[in-house]
Coordinates of C-alpha atoms and ligand atoms in Angstrom, one line a residue:
M13 CA 81.9 64.1 87.8
K14 CA 79.2 63.8 85.2
L15 CA 77.3 67.1 85.0
T16 CA 74.2 67.0 82.8
D17 CA 72.1 70.2 82.7
E18 CA 69.5 68.5 84.9
R19 CA 72.2 67.5 87.5
R20 CA 73.7 71.0 87.5
K21 CA 70.2 72.3 88.2
Q22 CA 69.7 69.8 91.1
L23 CA 73.1 70.8 92.6
R24 CA 72.6 74.6 92.7
L25 CA 73.2 76.2 96.1
T26 CA 70.4 78.3 97.6
L27 CA 70.4 81.2 100.0
D28 CA 67.4 81.3 102.4
Y29 CA 67.3 84.6 104.3
T30 CA 63.8 84.2 105.7
N31 CA 65.1 84.4 109.2
M32 CA 66.8 87.7 108.7
T33 CA 63.6 89.5 107.9
D34 CA 61.3 91.4 110.2
K35 CA 58.4 89.4 108.8
Y36 CA 59.7 86.4 110.8
L37 CA 61.8 88.2 113.5
G38 CA 59.5 91.0 114.4
G39 CA 61.3 94.2 115.5
K40 CA 64.7 92.4 115.6
G41 CA 64.6 91.6 111.8
I42 CA 65.6 93.5 108.7
S43 CA 62.7 95.1 106.9
E44 CA 62.1 95.2 103.1
K45 CA 62.3 99.0 103.4
T46 CA 65.8 98.7 104.9
I47 CA 67.0 96.3 102.2
A48 CA 65.5 98.6 99.5
A49 CA 67.3 101.6 101.1
H50 CA 70.6 99.6 100.6
K51 CA 70.0 98.6 97.0
K52 CA 72.1 101.5 95.8
I53 CA 75.1 100.7 97.9
A54 CA 74.8 97.0 96.9
K55 CA 74.6 98.0 93.2
A56 CA 77.7 100.1 93.6
A57 CA 79.6 97.2 95.3
H58 CA 78.5 94.9 92.5
T59 CA 79.7 97.4 89.9
Y60 CA 83.1 97.8 91.7
V61 CA 83.7 94.0 91.7
A62 CA 82.3 93.5 88.2
S63 CA 84.3 96.3 86.6
N64 CA 87.6 95.3 88.3
R65 CA 87.4 91.6 87.6
G66 CA 90.7 89.9 87.0
R67 CA 92.8 93.0 87.8
D68 CA 96.1 92.0 89.2
D69 CA 96.9 95.4 90.6
L70 CA 93.8 95.3 92.8
F71 CA 94.4 91.6 93.8
M72 CA 91.2 90.6 92.0
G73 CA 92.8 87.9 89.9
W74 CA 90.8 85.3 91.8
T75 CA 87.6 86.1 89.9
E76 CA 89.1 84.5 86.8
L77 CA 90.4 81.3 88.3
P78 CA 87.5 79.2 87.2
Y79 CA 88.2 80.1 83.6
N80 CA 91.9 80.6 82.9
Q81 CA 93.6 77.5 84.2
N82 CA 93.1 74.8 81.5
E83 CA 96.8 74.1 81.0
I84 CA 97.6 74.3 84.6
V85 CA 94.9 71.9 85.5
A86 CA 96.2 69.4 82.9
D87 CA 99.7 69.7 84.3
I88 CA 98.4 69.3 87.9
L89 CA 96.5 66.2 87.0
T90 CA 99.7 64.6 85.4
T91 CA 101.8 65.6 88.5
A92 CA 99.2 64.3 90.9
K93 CA 99.2 60.9 89.1
L94 CA 103.0 60.7 89.5
I95 CA 102.8 61.7 93.1
R96 CA 100.2 59.0 93.8
R97 CA 102.5 56.4 92.2
S98 CA 105.7 57.4 93.9
F99 CA 104.9 58.6 97.5
D100 CA 103.2 57.2 100.6
A101 CA 102.5 60.7 102.1
F102 CA 101.9 64.2 100.8
V103 CA 102.6 67.1 103.2
V104 CA 101.6 70.7 102.7
L105 CA 104.0 73.2 104.3
G106 CA 102.2 76.5 104.5
I107 CA 100.2 78.8 106.7
G108 CA 97.1 81.1 106.4
G109 CA 95.9 81.3 102.9
S110 CA 98.4 78.7 101.9
A111 CA 97.1 76.0 104.2
L112 CA 93.5 76.6 105.2
G113 CA 92.1 75.9 101.7
P114 CA 93.9 72.6 101.2
S115 CA 92.8 71.4 104.7
M116 CA 89.2 72.5 104.1
A117 CA 88.8 70.9 100.7
H118 CA 90.4 67.6 101.9
A119 CA 88.0 67.4 104.9
A120 CA 85.0 68.3 102.7
L121 CA 85.7 65.9 99.9
C122 CA 87.7 63.0 101.2
H123 CA 86.8 60.3 103.7
L124 CA 86.7 61.7 107.2
H125 CA 89.2 59.1 108.4
Y126 CA 91.2 59.3 105.1
N127 CA 94.6 58.7 106.6
D128 CA 93.4 55.7 108.6
L129 CA 92.0 53.9 105.5
P130 CA 94.1 51.1 104.0
K131 CA 96.0 52.3 100.9
S132 CA 93.7 50.3 98.6
K133 CA 90.7 52.4 99.8
R134 CA 92.4 55.8 99.6
K135 CA 92.6 57.7 96.4
G136 CA 96.0 59.1 97.1
P137 CA 98.9 59.1 99.6
K138 CA 98.4 60.0 103.3
F139 CA 97.7 63.7 103.6
Y140 CA 98.9 66.2 106.1
V141 CA 98.8 70.0 106.3
E142 CA 101.4 71.5 108.6
D143 CA 100.3 75.0 109.3
N144 CA 102.0 75.7 112.6
V145 CA 105.5 75.8 114.1
D146 CA 104.6 74.0 117.2
P147 CA 107.8 72.0 117.7
V148 CA 105.9 69.0 119.1
R149 CA 103.7 68.9 116.0
M150 CA 106.7 68.9 113.7
K151 CA 108.5 66.2 115.6
E152 CA 105.5 64.1 115.8
L153 CA 104.8 64.4 112.1
L154 CA 108.3 63.1 111.5
D155 CA 107.4 60.1 113.7
V156 CA 104.6 59.0 111.3
I157 CA 106.1 59.8 107.9
D158 CA 109.1 58.5 106.1
V159 CA 110.6 61.7 104.6
E160 CA 112.1 59.7 101.7
R161 CA 108.7 58.4 100.7
T162 CA 107.0 61.8 101.2
C163 CA 106.3 64.6 98.8
F164 CA 106.4 68.0 100.4
N165 CA 104.4 70.9 98.8
V166 CA 105.9 74.1 100.0
I167 CA 103.3 76.8 99.5
S168 CA 104.3 80.4 100.0
K169 CA 103.6 83.3 97.8
S170 CA 106.4 85.4 99.4
G171 CA 108.8 82.6 100.3
A172 CA 109.5 84.8 103.3
T173 CA 107.0 83.5 105.8
S174 CA 109.0 82.4 108.8
E175 CA 106.8 79.5 109.7
T176 CA 106.8 77.9 106.3
M177 CA 110.5 78.5 105.7
A178 CA 111.5 77.1 109.1
Q179 CA 109.6 73.9 108.2
Y180 CA 111.2 73.8 104.8
L181 CA 114.7 74.2 106.3
I182 CA 114.0 71.2 108.6
I183 CA 112.7 69.0 105.8
A184 CA 115.4 70.0 103.3
D185 CA 118.1 69.2 106.0
L186 CA 116.5 65.8 106.6
L187 CA 116.3 65.0 102.9
K188 CA 119.9 66.0 102.4
K189 CA 121.0 63.8 105.4
A190 CA 119.1 60.9 104.0
G191 CA 121.0 61.3 100.7
V192 CA 117.8 62.3 98.8
N193 CA 118.0 64.9 96.0
I194 CA 115.6 67.6 97.4
R195 CA 114.2 68.2 94.0
E196 CA 112.8 64.7 93.9
N197 CA 110.6 65.2 97.0
V198 CA 109.6 68.8 96.9
I199 CA 107.2 70.9 94.9
F200 CA 107.0 74.7 95.3
T201 CA 103.8 76.8 94.9
T202 CA 104.9 80.4 94.8
D203 CA 105.0 83.7 93.1
A204 CA 106.1 83.6 89.4
A205 CA 109.2 85.7 89.7
R206 CA 109.6 87.3 93.1
G207 CA 110.2 85.5 96.3
N208 CA 112.8 83.2 97.8
L209 CA 111.4 79.9 96.6
V210 CA 112.2 81.0 93.0
K211 CA 115.8 81.6 94.1
I212 CA 115.9 78.3 96.0
S213 CA 114.5 76.4 93.1
K214 CA 117.2 77.8 90.8
E215 CA 119.9 76.8 93.3
L216 CA 118.5 73.3 93.4
G217 CA 118.6 73.1 89.6
G218 CA 114.9 73.7 89.0
V219 CA 112.3 72.4 91.5
K220 CA 108.9 71.5 90.0
S221 CA 106.9 74.7 90.8
Y222 CA 103.4 76.0 90.4
V223 CA 102.6 79.7 90.2
L224 CA 100.4 81.5 92.6
P225 CA 99.3 84.2 90.2
D226 CA 100.3 87.8 90.9
G227 CA 96.8 89.1 91.5
V228 CA 95.6 86.4 93.8
G229 CA 96.2 86.8 97.5
G230 CA 96.6 83.9 99.9
R231 CA 93.1 83.8 101.3
F232 CA 91.5 83.9 97.8
S233 CA 93.9 81.3 96.4
E234 CA 92.1 77.9 97.0
L235 CA 91.0 77.6 93.4
S236 CA 94.6 78.3 92.2
P237 CA 97.4 75.7 92.3
V238 CA 97.6 76.3 96.0
G239 CA 94.4 74.3 96.5
L240 CA 94.2 72.4 93.2
L241 CA 97.4 70.3 93.5
P242 CA 96.8 69.0 97.1
A243 CA 93.2 68.3 96.1
A244 CA 94.1 66.4 92.9
V245 CA 96.7 64.4 94.7
C246 CA 93.9 63.0 97.0
G247 CA 91.7 62.2 94.0
I248 CA 89.4 65.2 94.2
D249 CA 87.8 66.2 90.9
I250 CA 89.3 69.7 90.5
K251 CA 87.6 70.3 87.2
A252 CA 84.2 69.9 88.9
L253 CA 85.4 72.3 91.7
L254 CA 86.1 75.0 89.1
K255 CA 82.9 74.3 87.3
G256 CA 81.0 74.9 90.5
A257 CA 82.8 78.2 91.0
A258 CA 81.9 79.2 87.5
L259 CA 78.2 78.4 88.1
M260 CA 78.2 80.6 91.2
D261 CA 79.8 83.4 89.2
K262 CA 77.0 83.1 86.7
M263 CA 74.4 83.0 89.5
C264 CA 75.8 86.3 90.9
K265 CA 75.9 88.3 87.6
S266 CA 73.0 90.6 88.5
S267 CA 73.4 93.9 90.3
D268 CA 69.9 93.5 91.7
V269 CA 70.3 92.3 95.2
Y270 CA 67.2 90.2 94.9
K271 CA 68.7 88.2 92.0
N272 CA 72.3 87.8 93.3
P273 CA 72.7 85.5 96.4
A274 CA 76.2 86.6 97.3
L275 CA 75.2 90.3 97.0
M276 CA 72.1 89.7 99.2
A277 CA 74.2 88.0 101.8
A278 CA 76.8 90.8 101.8
T279 CA 74.1 93.4 102.0
L280 CA 72.3 91.7 104.9
Q281 CA 75.7 91.4 106.7
Y282 CA 76.5 95.0 106.0
I283 CA 73.1 96.1 107.4
A284 CA 73.7 93.9 110.5
M285 CA 77.2 95.4 111.0
Q286 CA 75.8 98.9 110.9
D287 CA 73.5 97.8 113.6
G288 CA 76.3 96.6 115.8
K289 CA 76.0 92.9 114.9
N290 CA 79.8 92.5 114.9
I291 CA 80.0 88.7 115.2
H292 CA 79.4 86.2 112.4
V293 CA 78.9 82.6 113.4
L294 CA 79.3 80.1 110.6
M295 CA 77.7 76.8 111.6
P296 CA 77.9 73.9 109.1
Y297 CA 75.7 70.9 109.9
S298 CA 78.2 68.6 108.4
D299 CA 81.5 67.3 109.6
N300 CA 82.8 67.4 106.0
L301 CA 82.1 71.1 106.0
K302 CA 83.6 71.7 109.5
Y303 CA 86.8 73.3 108.2
V304 CA 85.0 75.6 105.7
S305 CA 84.5 77.7 108.9
D306 CA 88.3 77.9 109.4
W307 CA 88.9 78.9 105.8
Y308 CA 86.0 81.4 105.9
A309 CA 87.1 82.9 109.2
Q310 CA 90.4 84.0 107.6
L311 CA 88.7 85.2 104.5
W312 CA 86.1 87.3 106.4
A313 CA 88.4 88.5 109.2
E314 CA 91.5 89.4 107.3
S315 CA 89.6 91.0 104.4
L316 CA 87.2 93.1 106.4
G317 CA 89.1 93.9 109.6
K318 CA 90.5 97.3 108.7
N319 CA 91.1 100.6 110.3
I320 CA 91.2 102.9 107.3
T321 CA 88.9 103.5 104.3
L322 CA 89.9 103.8 100.7
D323 CA 89.5 107.6 101.2
N324 CA 92.1 107.5 104.0
Q325 CA 89.4 108.0 106.7
P326 CA 90.0 106.3 110.0
C327 CA 87.5 103.4 110.7
H328 CA 87.4 100.3 112.7
V329 CA 85.3 97.8 110.8
G330 CA 84.9 94.1 110.4
Q331 CA 82.8 91.3 111.9
T332 CA 84.5 88.7 114.1
P333 CA 84.0 85.2 112.6
V334 CA 83.1 82.4 115.0
K335 CA 83.5 78.8 114.1
A336 CA 80.7 76.4 115.2
L337 CA 79.7 73.0 114.2
G338 CA 76.2 71.6 114.1
V339 CA 75.1 69.7 116.0
T340 CA 78.1 69.5 118.3
D341 CA 78.1 73.2 119.3
Q342 CA 74.3 73.1 120.1
H343 CA 75.6 71.6 123.3
S344 CA 78.1 74.4 123.9
Q345 CA 77.5 77.7 122.1
V346 CA 73.8 77.8 121.1
Q347 CA 72.7 78.9 124.6
L348 CA 74.7 82.1 124.1
Y349 CA 73.4 82.6 120.6
T350 CA 69.8 82.2 121.8
E351 CA 69.9 84.3 125.0
G352 CA 73.1 86.3 125.0
P353 CA 73.7 89.8 123.5
Y354 CA 72.0 90.7 120.2
D355 CA 75.4 91.0 118.5
K356 CA 75.5 88.1 116.1
V357 CA 74.4 86.8 112.7
V358 CA 74.4 83.0 112.5
T359 CA 74.8 81.4 109.1
F360 CA 73.9 77.7 108.8
L361 CA 75.4 75.5 106.1
S362 CA 72.8 72.8 105.6
V363 CA 72.9 69.7 103.4
T364 CA 69.9 68.2 101.7
S365 CA 71.3 64.8 100.9
Y366 CA 74.3 63.4 103.0
K367 CA 76.4 60.8 101.2
E368 CA 75.4 58.3 104.0
K369 CA 72.0 58.1 105.7
T370 CA 73.0 55.7 108.5
P371 CA 69.7 54.1 109.8
I372 CA 69.0 54.1 113.5
P373 CA 67.8 50.7 114.6
H374 CA 64.7 50.2 116.8
G375 CA 65.3 49.3 120.5
Y376 CA 64.4 49.9 124.1
E377 CA 60.7 50.4 123.2
D378 CA 59.9 50.8 126.9
I379 CA 62.2 53.9 127.2
P380 CA 60.4 56.7 125.3
D381 CA 63.5 59.0 125.4
V382 CA 65.3 56.4 123.3
A383 CA 62.6 54.5 121.5
F384 CA 61.4 57.4 119.3
L385 CA 64.8 57.5 117.5
G386 CA 64.4 54.0 116.1
G387 CA 63.4 53.8 112.5
H388 CA 64.8 57.2 111.6
T389 CA 68.2 57.9 110.1
M390 CA 71.0 60.0 111.4
E391 CA 70.5 62.2 108.3
E392 CA 67.0 62.9 109.5
L393 CA 68.2 63.6 113.0
I394 CA 70.9 66.1 112.0
Q395 CA 68.5 67.8 109.6
A396 CA 65.8 68.0 112.3
E397 CA 68.3 69.5 114.7
N398 CA 69.5 72.0 112.1
K399 CA 65.9 73.1 111.5
A400 CA 65.1 73.1 115.2
T401 CA 68.1 75.4 116.0
A402 CA 67.2 77.8 113.2
Y403 CA 63.6 77.9 114.5
A404 CA 64.7 78.4 118.2
L405 CA 67.0 81.3 117.1
T406 CA 64.2 82.9 115.0
K407 CA 61.7 82.6 117.9
A408 CA 64.3 84.4 120.1
G409 CA 64.6 87.2 117.5
R410 CA 68.2 86.2 116.4
L411 CA 69.3 87.0 112.9
N412 CA 70.1 83.8 111.0
Y413 CA 70.2 82.6 107.4
T414 CA 70.9 79.3 105.6
I415 CA 73.0 78.4 102.7
N416 CA 71.9 75.0 101.5
L417 CA 74.1 72.5 99.6
P418 CA 72.0 69.8 97.9
E419 CA 75.0 67.5 98.4
V420 CA 78.6 67.9 99.5
N421 CA 80.7 67.3 96.5
E422 CA 83.2 69.1 94.3
F423 CA 80.6 71.0 92.3
T424 CA 78.8 72.3 95.3
L425 CA 82.0 73.1 97.3
G426 CA 83.2 75.1 94.2
Q427 CA 80.0 77.1 94.3
L428 CA 80.3 77.7 98.1
L429 CA 83.9 78.9 97.9
Y430 CA 83.1 81.3 95.1
F431 CA 80.0 82.5 96.9
F432 CA 82.0 83.4 100.0
E433 CA 84.7 85.1 98.0
L434 CA 82.1 87.2 96.2
Q435 CA 80.3 88.0 99.4
T436 CA 83.6 89.2 101.0
A437 CA 84.5 91.3 97.9
Y438 CA 81.0 92.9 97.9
A439 CA 81.1 93.5 101.7
G440 CA 84.6 95.1 101.5
A441 CA 83.4 97.4 98.7
M442 CA 80.3 98.4 100.8
L443 CA 82.6 99.2 103.7
N444 CA 84.9 101.1 101.3
I445 CA 88.1 99.4 102.6
N446 CA 90.9 97.6 101.0
T447 CA 89.6 94.0 101.1
Y448 CA 92.9 92.5 99.9
D449 CA 95.7 93.7 102.1
Q450 CA 96.6 92.6 105.7
P451 CA 98.8 95.3 107.3
G452 CA 97.9 94.0 110.8
V453 CA 99.3 90.6 109.9
E454 CA 102.5 92.1 108.5
A455 CA 103.1 94.0 111.7
G456 CA 103.3 90.7 113.7
K457 CA 105.5 89.1 111.0
K458 CA 108.0 92.0 111.3
A459 CA 108.1 91.8 115.0
T460 CA 109.0 88.1 114.8
F461 CA 111.8 89.0 112.4
A462 CA 113.1 91.5 115.0
L463 CA 112.9 89.0 117.9
L464 CA 114.8 86.4 116.0
G465 CA 117.5 88.7 114.8
K466 CA 116.8 89.2 111.2
P467 CA 119.1 91.9 109.8
G468 CA 117.3 95.2 109.2
Y469 CA 115.0 94.9 112.2
E470 CA 117.4 96.1 114.9
L471 CA 115.4 99.2 115.8
Q472 CA 112.2 97.3 116.2
R473 CA 114.1 94.9 118.4
H474 CA 114.9 97.7 120.9
D475 CA 111.3 98.8 120.8
L476 CA 110.2 95.2 121.5
D477 CA 112.6 94.9 124.4
D478 CA 111.1 98.1 125.9
A479 CA 107.7 96.6 125.6
A480 CA 108.6 93.4 127.5
S481 CA 106.4 92.3 130.4
D482 CA 106.7 94.5 133.5
P483 CA 107.4 92.3 136.6
D484 CA 105.2 94.6 138.6
Y485 CA 102.2 93.2 136.7
I486 CA 103.1 89.5 136.9
I487 CA 101.5 87.6 139.7
Ligands
PA5_525 O1 95.9 85.6 103.1 C1 97.1 85.9 103.2 O2 97.6 86.7 102.3 C2 97.9 85.4 104.3 O3 97.2 84.6 105.1 C3 99.0 84.5 103.7 O4 98.5 83.5 102.9 C4 100.0 83.9 104.8 O5 100.5 85.0 105.6 C5 101.1 83.2 104.1 O6 101.9 84.0 103.3 P1 102.8 83.4 102.2 O7 101.9 82.7 101.2 O8 103.5 84.5 101.6 O9 103.7 82.4 102.9

């Protein structure tokens, strides 16, 4: 992507928080006085993030990903070229932070019916992200791919995630039975030294592997090889993605909340949370951005949903993320957002220029309900509905703000991802919690180990048996 200074300027994201303020929401909005009263805590959060940038021990390696991957990017681009030449399909095996990013970037930056396009119109092999262990899904994936002509990217930092490793066992077995050398069809993305995939790679005689850096957790890993390889395979310009992230980093250098969009967003969310607004709806007005909500839901929920502060004080914090899509969910959820409890903040992702405009032809001039649409474009229609929904929420005194993407492309998506990562880091610092761990997820993982008989989990197995459903309460 060619990025002149002028173009970079045109493609800058903006944050519009007009509809969060009391000036526009009356008593339901946030006043300048309240924002001013939070300038200190915002500044402290900014200082925490800025002064711990890149620290592996604090899992803040993600801040440096836009800058420290030149060699890796070159290697990924070479590998992606080889994969495009040699395979008909590319399958990501991973879950959580190892899968949501690749799905989201593919949906955002590739054709919405990518896999249905003829090969000549696709920039890469067919693309699948298998992030579940639904047996039907696995079987039906195998109905549509030829394992011998498929490259499998096994993404797991730990190499101990049951879902991903079960998938790998199935695929490795199939490749073996087909007489294929596993090494030829598999790429690992994992921790540099620890973890089972390193051991498996050695046993197989050295599988092509990419490193998920030590200080980068799953949900902050999209701009690492976790996301970059799958994206590059599908022809996404990964250098532009990283350049977009670097621009957002620059846009958020200031510790002044009024000059740093991610810090302002985090501060407003923090104020809203203190006031009991514990639900955050992310509503992109773009099908390409639909899965940004899935990726964001993990980032926001897993990072902020905690029960202990950094000073070991009990707490129960976090905001429940809700995924919505404009305009589709205007016809399902917006009724609740407009008239239901005052417990939400709605964030719109709006787009200035869609890559298609799609004119609406004139017709049925005698039916006013239909005729007025003729001569407009679908771009105008979706933008009008976005504006109208924000207006209706504002009139109803509902907190909402808009992040605007001038276009949806690699450079703007890179900005958006880094914006959300920074916003999450700032919000976590304001809440004084560990933003980067996930003990609640680990508990479920361990219980699964116990249920499936993993050695070392026998005691927990007894506990689980005791907690089995009581027939007295089953109707
Ligand atoms: O954000 C996280 O850390 C998690 O969602 C992990 O990405 C997820 O549990 C998968 O873990 P792993 O990469 O070790 O397989």
